[in-house]
Coordinates of C-alpha atoms in Angstrom, one line a residue:
Chain A
G1 CA -20.1 5.1 4.4
A2 CA -18.2 5.9 0.9
G3 CA -14.4 5.0 0.6
V4 CA -12.1 6.9 -0.7
S5 CA -12.6 7.8 -4.8
Q6 CA -10.1 8.6 -7.1
S7 CA -10.2 9.9 -10.7
P8 CA -10.1 10.0 -13.4
S9 CA -9.8 5.6 -13.5
N10 CA -7.5 5.6 -16.5
K11 CA -5.8 8.6 -18.0
V12 CA -3.8 8.0 -20.9
T13 CA -1.7 11.3 -22.3
E14 CA 1.4 12.0 -24.7
K15 CA 5.1 12.6 -23.5
G16 CA 5.5 15.9 -22.4
K17 CA 2.4 16.6 -21.2
D18 CA 0.6 17.7 -17.6
V19 CA -1.6 15.8 -15.9
E20 CA -3.5 16.2 -12.5
L21 CA -5.1 12.9 -10.5
R22 CA -7.3 13.4 -7.9
C23 CA -8.6 11.9 -4.6
D24 CA -11.3 12.4 -2.3
P25 CA -10.3 10.6 0.9
I26 CA -13.1 9.4 3.3
S27 CA -14.8 12.1 5.1
G28 CA -13.2 13.1 8.4
H29 CA -9.9 11.4 7.6
T30 CA -6.9 13.6 8.6
A31 CA -4.4 12.1 6.6
L32 CA -3.6 11.5 3.3
Y33 CA -1.1 9.4 1.3
W34 CA -0.3 8.6 -2.3
Y35 CA 1.7 6.1 -3.7
R36 CA 2.9 4.7 -7.1
Q37 CA 2.5 1.1 -7.8
R38 CA 4.2 0.4 -11.6
L39 CA 3.2 -2.7 -13.5
G40 CA 3.8 -5.9 -11.2
Q41 CA 5.5 -4.0 -8.3
G42 CA 5.1 -2.8 -5.0
L43 CA 3.8 0.8 -3.6
E44 CA 6.0 3.2 -3.5
F45 CA 5.4 6.1 -1.0
L46 CA 5.2 9.4 -2.9
I47 CA 3.8 11.9 -0.5
Y48 CA 1.7 12.6 2.6
F49 CA -0.3 15.1 4.2
Q50 CA -1.4 15.0 7.9
G51 CA -3.8 17.7 8.6
N52 CA -2.5 21.5 8.5
S53 CA 1.5 20.5 8.8
A54 CA 3.4 20.7 6.3
P55 CA 3.6 17.7 4.1
D56 CA 6.2 15.1 4.0
K57 CA 7.2 14.9 0.2
S58 CA 10.3 12.6 1.0
G59 CA 8.5 10.6 -1.8
L60 CA 8.6 12.4 -4.8
P61 CA 10.8 11.5 -7.5
S62 CA 11.7 14.5 -9.1
D63 CA 10.4 17.8 -9.3
R64 CA 8.2 17.4 -12.1
F65 CA 5.9 15.3 -9.5
S66 CA 4.1 18.0 -6.3
A67 CA 0.6 17.5 -4.8
E68 CA -1.3 20.2 -2.7
R69 CA -4.6 19.0 -0.2
T70 CA -6.3 22.0 0.9
G71 CA -7.2 21.0 4.8
E72 CA -8.7 17.8 5.3
S73 CA -10.3 17.5 1.9
V74 CA -9.9 16.4 -1.7
S75 CA -5.8 16.2 -3.1
T76 CA -4.4 16.4 -6.3
L77 CA -1.2 14.9 -7.8
T78 CA 0.4 17.0 -10.7
I79 CA 3.3 15.4 -13.1
Q80 CA 4.7 17.7 -15.5
R81 CA 6.2 17.0 -18.6
T82 CA 5.3 13.2 -18.6
Q83 CA 8.1 10.7 -19.2
Q84 CA 7.0 7.0 -20.1
E85 CA 8.5 5.6 -17.1
D86 CA 5.7 7.8 -15.2
S87 CA 3.4 4.9 -16.1
A88 CA 1.9 3.6 -13.1
V89 CA -1.3 3.2 -11.1
Y90 CA -1.2 5.8 -9.1
L91 CA -3.0 4.9 -5.3
C92 CA -4.2 7.3 -2.5
A93 CA -5.2 6.2 0.3
S94 CA -6.6 8.0 3.6
R95 CA -6.1 7.3 7.4
P96 CA -8.7 9.0 10.4
Q97 CA -6.2 9.9 12.8
T98 CA -2.6 10.3 14.3
G99 CA -2.3 7.2 16.3
Y100 CA -4.6 5.0 14.1
N101 CA -2.8 3.0 11.7
E102 CA -4.8 1.6 8.9
Q103 CA -4.9 3.2 5.9
F104 CA -8.1 2.8 3.2
F105 CA -7.0 2.6 -0.5
G106 CA -8.6 4.0 -3.2
P107 CA -9.4 2.6 -6.5
G108 CA -6.5 3.7 -8.4
T109 CA -5.4 6.1 -11.5
R110 CA -4.0 4.0 -14.1
L111 CA -1.9 6.3 -15.9
T112 CA -0.3 5.7 -19.7
V113 CA 2.3 7.9 -20.8
L114 CA 2.7 7.0 -25.1
Chain B
G1 CA 14.4 4.9 7.7
E2 CA 12.8 1.4 7.9
N3 CA 13.8 -1.3 5.4
V4 CA 10.6 -4.4 5.1
E5 CA 12.0 -7.8 2.8
Q6 CA 9.3 -10.1 1.5
H7 CA 10.0 -13.5 0.4
P8 CA 9.2 -15.2 -1.8
S9 CA 7.7 -12.9 -4.7
T10 CA 5.4 -15.7 -6.4
L11 CA 4.1 -18.8 -4.7
S12 CA 1.6 -21.6 -6.0
V13 CA 0.0 -24.0 -4.1
Q14 CA -2.8 -26.1 -4.5
E15 CA -6.3 -25.7 -3.1
G16 CA -6.8 -26.8 0.6
D17 CA -2.8 -26.4 1.0
S18 CA -1.4 -23.8 3.0
A19 CA 0.4 -20.6 2.2
V20 CA 3.2 -18.8 4.1
I21 CA 4.9 -15.7 3.0
K22 CA 7.6 -13.8 5.3
C23 CA 8.7 -10.6 5.6
T24 CA 11.4 -9.1 7.8
Y25 CA 11.6 -5.3 9.1
S26 CA 15.2 -3.3 10.0
D27 CA 13.5 -0.6 12.5
S28 CA 13.5 -2.2 15.7
A29 CA 11.1 0.6 16.5
S30 CA 8.6 -0.6 14.6
N31 CA 5.4 -2.1 16.2
Y32 CA 2.8 -2.2 13.7
F33 CA 2.2 -4.9 11.2
P34 CA -0.4 -5.2 9.0
W35 CA -1.2 -6.9 6.0
Y36 CA -2.8 -5.9 2.7
K37 CA -4.2 -7.9 -0.1
Q38 CA -4.9 -6.6 -3.5
E39 CA -6.8 -8.5 -5.9
L40 CA -5.6 -8.3 -9.1
G41 CA -7.4 -4.6 -10.6
K42 CA -8.4 -3.7 -7.5
R43 CA -7.2 -1.7 -4.3
P44 CA -4.8 -3.0 -1.4
Q45 CA -7.3 -4.3 1.7
L46 CA -6.2 -4.8 4.8
I47 CA -6.9 -8.5 5.8
I48 CA -5.0 -8.6 9.4
D49 CA -2.3 -6.8 11.3
I50 CA -0.6 -7.2 14.2
R51 CA 1.3 -5.1 17.2
S52 CA 4.4 -6.0 18.3
N53 CA 2.4 -6.9 22.3
V54 CA 1.2 -10.1 20.7
G55 CA 3.3 -12.9 19.1
E56 CA 0.1 -14.2 17.2
K57 CA -2.8 -13.1 15.8
K58 CA -5.7 -15.6 14.2
D59 CA -8.7 -15.1 12.2
Q60 CA -10.4 -17.7 10.4
R61 CA -8.0 -19.2 8.1
I62 CA -5.2 -16.5 8.5
A63 CA -3.0 -15.9 10.9
V64 CA 0.0 -13.8 11.5
T65 CA 3.1 -14.7 13.7
L66 CA 5.7 -12.0 14.9
N67 CA 9.1 -12.7 16.2
K68 CA 10.6 -9.4 17.6
T69 CA 14.0 -10.5 18.4
A70 CA 14.6 -11.5 14.9
K71 CA 12.7 -9.4 13.2
H72 CA 10.7 -11.0 10.7
F73 CA 6.7 -11.6 10.7
S74 CA 4.7 -14.2 8.5
L75 CA 1.3 -14.5 7.2
H76 CA -0.3 -18.1 6.9
I77 CA -3.0 -19.1 5.1
T78 CA -4.8 -22.6 5.8
E79 CA -7.2 -24.3 3.4
T80 CA -6.3 -22.0 0.6
Q81 CA -9.2 -21.5 -1.8
P82 CA -9.1 -19.9 -5.5
E83 CA -10.3 -16.5 -4.1
D84 CA -6.9 -16.4 -2.0
S85 CA -5.2 -15.4 -5.2
A86 CA -4.0 -12.4 -5.0
V87 CA -0.9 -10.0 -4.4
Y88 CA -0.3 -9.8 -0.6
F89 CA 1.9 -6.9 0.8
C90 CA 3.4 -7.0 4.6
A91 CA 4.3 -3.7 5.9
A92 CA 5.6 -2.2 9.3
S93 CA 5.2 1.2 10.7
K94 CA 5.5 2.9 14.8
T95 CA 2.2 3.7 16.1
G96 CA 1.7 7.2 15.2
A97 CA 3.9 7.5 12.7
N98 CA 3.7 9.1 9.2
N99 CA 3.8 6.1 7.0
L100 CA 3.4 2.4 6.2
F101 CA 7.2 0.8 4.7
F102 CA 5.5 -2.2 2.6
G103 CA 7.1 -5.0 1.3
T104 CA 7.2 -5.7 -2.2
G105 CA 4.4 -8.0 -2.7
T106 CA 3.7 -11.7 -3.1
R107 CA 1.8 -13.1 -5.5
L108 CA -0.1 -16.3 -4.7
T109 CA -2.0 -18.3 -7.0
V110 CA -3.9 -21.2 -5.9
I111 CA -4.8 -23.8 -8.2
P112 CA -8.2 -26.0 -8.3

């Protein structure tokens, strides 16, 4: 079946602009995660959604970052007033259900802030 | 919270040799330890995982060992091949927990 998809695959923006990144999880997956991966670095947790529960926002680096998810479908990550240090690959992952740990990753969106 | 450390950050081996990557974790309640492989420009993919009720798990040329007392686990790749070249991430979690805590990654290069 279809895996996790993300769009756009690449995004170049100017400092100060807002960007919106999209994630389509695997159908039926109740959990959805956003990670940031800076060049040559590890996976930095940003936010987690589980069904209709309140999201875990503990990884968001500043109030310029926000994310939404409607039910168990698409999620959008929004970065307002982008800064050069926001340049990274933003990865989305989904997981079937609580108690099942494997996360399935999307291909990522490479964000470049000029 | 959980803290996962991973070593080495880079590793180069000759084709056919073995490679070992080590991780430590801090939360004794963690009981699930996956390893993800990320090839250049591609998404991370799960290659093997182990739960705390076993000490070792093998899948062909890949094995993972777990020492719960010392809170460390390792990835072993035998008879390495050029296609094993990638960044490998370890992670730790508790069953049913929200999040995986990832190590910082090991860039493995297999020299033909």
